[in-house]
Amino acid sequence: STVHDALQALTDLTPGRQQILTDVVAGLSRTPRQLPSKYFYDARGSRLFEQITQTREYYPTRTELALLSRVLPDIARSVGPHLHVVELGSGSGRKTALLLAALQDPVAYTPIEISRAALLSSIDHLAPALPEVEMLPVCADFTHPVAVPLPEREAARRLLFFPGSTLGNFEGEDAVALLLAMRQTMGRDGLALVGIDLHKDPALIEAAYNDAQGLTAAFTLNLLARLNREIGSDFDLDGFRHRARYSVARLRIETDLVSQRAQDVHLDGRTFHFEANEPIRVEYSHKYTDDSFEALLQPAGLQVMQRWDAEGPAYGLRLLRG
Ligand code: AVI
């Protein structure tokens, strides 16, 4: 496609004010309080995330890119030709460019991305570089069912691409529900290529979520700035602090915004009172072992066909089938 064709084909289901408001009121009304990490990704949040991926401390992106480049010929042989590639949370599309270039005659590419700004910028880069591939972008929250557009030329099968250990941002039941939905979307003979960050030295993991430049803290706090702007809340950005700790028992980074004092936040005619040191849980980043990953796949009816690991720092790619 040209960029113009791709924009013509764009499906726009980006979450609106009402959806965000409903999710935020529900999350703040729970004990302990929580907010969905998907709302990190507005235009500024997506830019901050890209900057995080370039920091010395945040190892997952560069490790996955190096692993992908090394094993792509092998992956291309395993998945075969004429694919429709569907990517969840496609972001900048940097990894996709490598994947599509390595595949044999890919038919179409559907990035599903919640940030409209990130989606449009990825199309600007990818469409001119891959004119033979039909671009069928979807701006949507991929945790809700999304109908994948059908390409003009029929594809041999679908390949779901879910890199970056984004699966790790979902808790047990939500992760299983997402994997089940993925199995549906994969369709007959469909496959999925999933990137997973693996358990390792907790100090290394914690450093990745507490970079010295403070980009991760700015990324986390941007959630409150976004909510103030889009749903009219009055969070005091200086009244909350970023905190990310690794739980060895649960194999995950738990990220909170911690209230720095007793304070009230107003939203939609309601008042939410925060105690000093009260946390809002805003993100999980699960790290996997073979056993913990297997435990998620099994109830979703998915199986590992092939696996590739990077060592130091440990990171994995898994090719799955239904
Ligand atoms: C997108 N996701 C996999 C990132 C992660 O590592 O959980 C988001 C992120 N949060 C803080 N730093 C990066």
PDB file of N, CA, C and O and ligand atoms in Angstrom, residues 41 49 52 58 164-166 169 209 216 219 283-285 287, ligand 1:
ATOM      1  N   TYR A  41      -0.660   5.036  27.015  1.00  0.00           N
ATOM      2  CA  TYR A  41      -0.239   5.254  25.621  1.00  0.00           C
ATOM      3  C   TYR A  41      -1.082   6.282  24.888  1.00  0.00           C
ATOM      4  O   TYR A  41      -1.826   5.963  23.980  1.00  0.00           O
ATOM      5  N   PHE A  49       7.700   6.041  25.989  1.00  0.00           N
ATOM      6  CA  PHE A  49       8.036   4.612  25.962  1.00  0.00           C
ATOM      7  C   PHE A  49       9.178   4.356  24.974  1.00  0.00           C
ATOM      8  O   PHE A  49      10.120   3.624  25.284  1.00  0.00           O
ATOM      9  N   ILE A  52      12.301   5.281  26.620  1.00  0.00           N
ATOM     10  CA  ILE A  52      12.693   4.280  27.626  1.00  0.00           C
ATOM     11  C   ILE A  52      13.454   3.136  26.957  1.00  0.00           C
ATOM     12  O   ILE A  52      14.467   2.662  27.470  1.00  0.00           O
ATOM     13  N   TYR A  58      17.000  -0.255  30.240  1.00  0.00           N
ATOM     14  CA  TYR A  58      15.862  -1.031  29.719  1.00  0.00           C
ATOM     15  C   TYR A  58      16.365  -2.012  28.640  1.00  0.00           C
ATOM     16  O   TYR A  58      16.452  -1.688  27.458  1.00  0.00           O
ATOM     17  N   GLY A 164       7.821  -7.773  22.548  1.00  0.00           N
ATOM     18  CA  GLY A 164       8.064  -6.761  23.575  1.00  0.00           C
ATOM     19  C   GLY A 164       7.690  -7.196  24.982  1.00  0.00           C
ATOM     20  O   GLY A 164       7.763  -6.401  25.908  1.00  0.00           O
ATOM     21  N   SER A 165       7.240  -8.443  25.136  1.00  0.00           N
ATOM     22  CA  SER A 165       6.729  -8.923  26.434  1.00  0.00           C
ATOM     23  C   SER A 165       5.538  -8.103  26.910  1.00  0.00           C
ATOM     24  O   SER A 165       5.323  -7.929  28.112  1.00  0.00           O
ATOM     25  N   THR A 166       4.749  -7.596  25.944  1.00  0.00           N
ATOM     26  CA  THR A 166       3.523  -6.878  26.307  1.00  0.00           C
ATOM     27  C   THR A 166       2.545  -7.823  27.009  1.00  0.00           C
ATOM     28  O   THR A 166       1.776  -7.388  27.873  1.00  0.00           O
ATOM     29  N   ASN A 169       2.204  -7.477  30.667  1.00  0.00           N
ATOM     30  CA  ASN A 169       1.434  -6.396  31.287  1.00  0.00           C
ATOM     31  C   ASN A 169       0.046  -6.868  31.733  1.00  0.00           C
ATOM     32  O   ASN A 169      -0.723  -6.079  32.288  1.00  0.00           O
ATOM     33  N   TYR A 209      13.174  -0.623  35.243  1.00  0.00           N
ATOM     34  CA  TYR A 209      11.940   0.122  35.495  1.00  0.00           C
ATOM     35  C   TYR A 209      12.163   1.330  36.420  1.00  0.00           C
ATOM     36  O   TYR A 209      11.204   1.929  36.909  1.00  0.00           O
ATOM     37  N   THR A 216      11.131   6.574  33.001  1.00  0.00           N
ATOM     38  CA  THR A 216      10.057   5.661  33.396  1.00  0.00           C
ATOM     39  C   THR A 216       9.114   6.358  34.379  1.00  0.00           C
ATOM     40  O   THR A 216       7.887   6.223  34.276  1.00  0.00           O
ATOM     41  N   PHE A 219       6.968   8.614  32.384  1.00  0.00           N
ATOM     42  CA  PHE A 219       6.014   7.796  31.631  1.00  0.00           C
ATOM     43  C   PHE A 219       4.830   7.402  32.530  1.00  0.00           C
ATOM     44  O   PHE A 219       3.665   7.518  32.135  1.00  0.00           O
ATOM     45  N   GLU A 283       0.626  -0.753  36.869  1.00  0.00           N
ATOM     46  CA  GLU A 283       1.165  -1.669  35.852  1.00  0.00           C
ATOM     47  C   GLU A 283       1.766  -2.911  36.489  1.00  0.00           C
ATOM     48  O   GLU A 283       2.337  -2.843  37.578  1.00  0.00           O
ATOM     49  N   TYR A 284       1.634  -4.033  35.767  1.00  0.00           N
ATOM     50  CA  TYR A 284       2.408  -5.246  36.039  1.00  0.00           C
ATOM     51  C   TYR A 284       3.292  -5.500  34.835  1.00  0.00           C
ATOM     52  O   TYR A 284       2.869  -5.262  33.690  1.00  0.00           O
ATOM     53  N   SER A 285       4.493  -5.990  35.069  1.00  0.00           N
ATOM     54  CA  SER A 285       5.339  -6.503  33.976  1.00  0.00           C
ATOM     55  C   SER A 285       5.842  -7.865  34.416  1.00  0.00           C
ATOM     56  O   SER A 285       6.837  -7.961  35.138  1.00  0.00           O
ATOM     57  N   LYS A 287       7.557 -11.438  34.383  1.00  0.00           N
ATOM     58  CA  LYS A 287       8.741 -12.081  33.815  1.00  0.00           C
ATOM     59  C   LYS A 287       8.493 -13.581  33.925  1.00  0.00           C
ATOM     60  O   LYS A 287       7.877 -14.031  34.906  1.00  0.00           O
TER      61      LYS A 287
HETATM   62  C1  AVI B   1       5.072  -2.275  26.815  1.00  0.00           C
HETATM   63  N1  AVI B   1       5.536  -3.009  27.983  1.00  0.00           N
HETATM   64  C2  AVI B   1       5.943  -4.365  27.633  1.00  0.00           C
HETATM   65  C3  AVI B   1       6.555  -2.285  28.790  1.00  0.00           C
HETATM   66  C4  AVI B   1       7.037  -3.171  29.959  1.00  0.00           C
HETATM   67  O1  AVI B   1       8.240  -3.397  30.057  1.00  0.00           O
HETATM   68  O2  AVI B   1       6.198  -3.634  30.732  1.00  0.00           O
HETATM   69  C5  AVI B   1       6.035  -0.984  29.304  1.00  0.00           C
HETATM   70  C6  AVI B   1       6.967  -0.297  30.267  1.00  0.00           C
HETATM   71  N2  AVI B   1       6.659   0.124  31.473  1.00  0.00           N
HETATM   72  C7  AVI B   1       7.703   0.687  32.041  1.00  0.00           C
HETATM   73  N3  AVI B   1       8.725   0.593  31.213  1.00  0.00           N
HETATM   74  C8  AVI B   1       8.292  -0.011  30.093  1.00  0.00           C
END
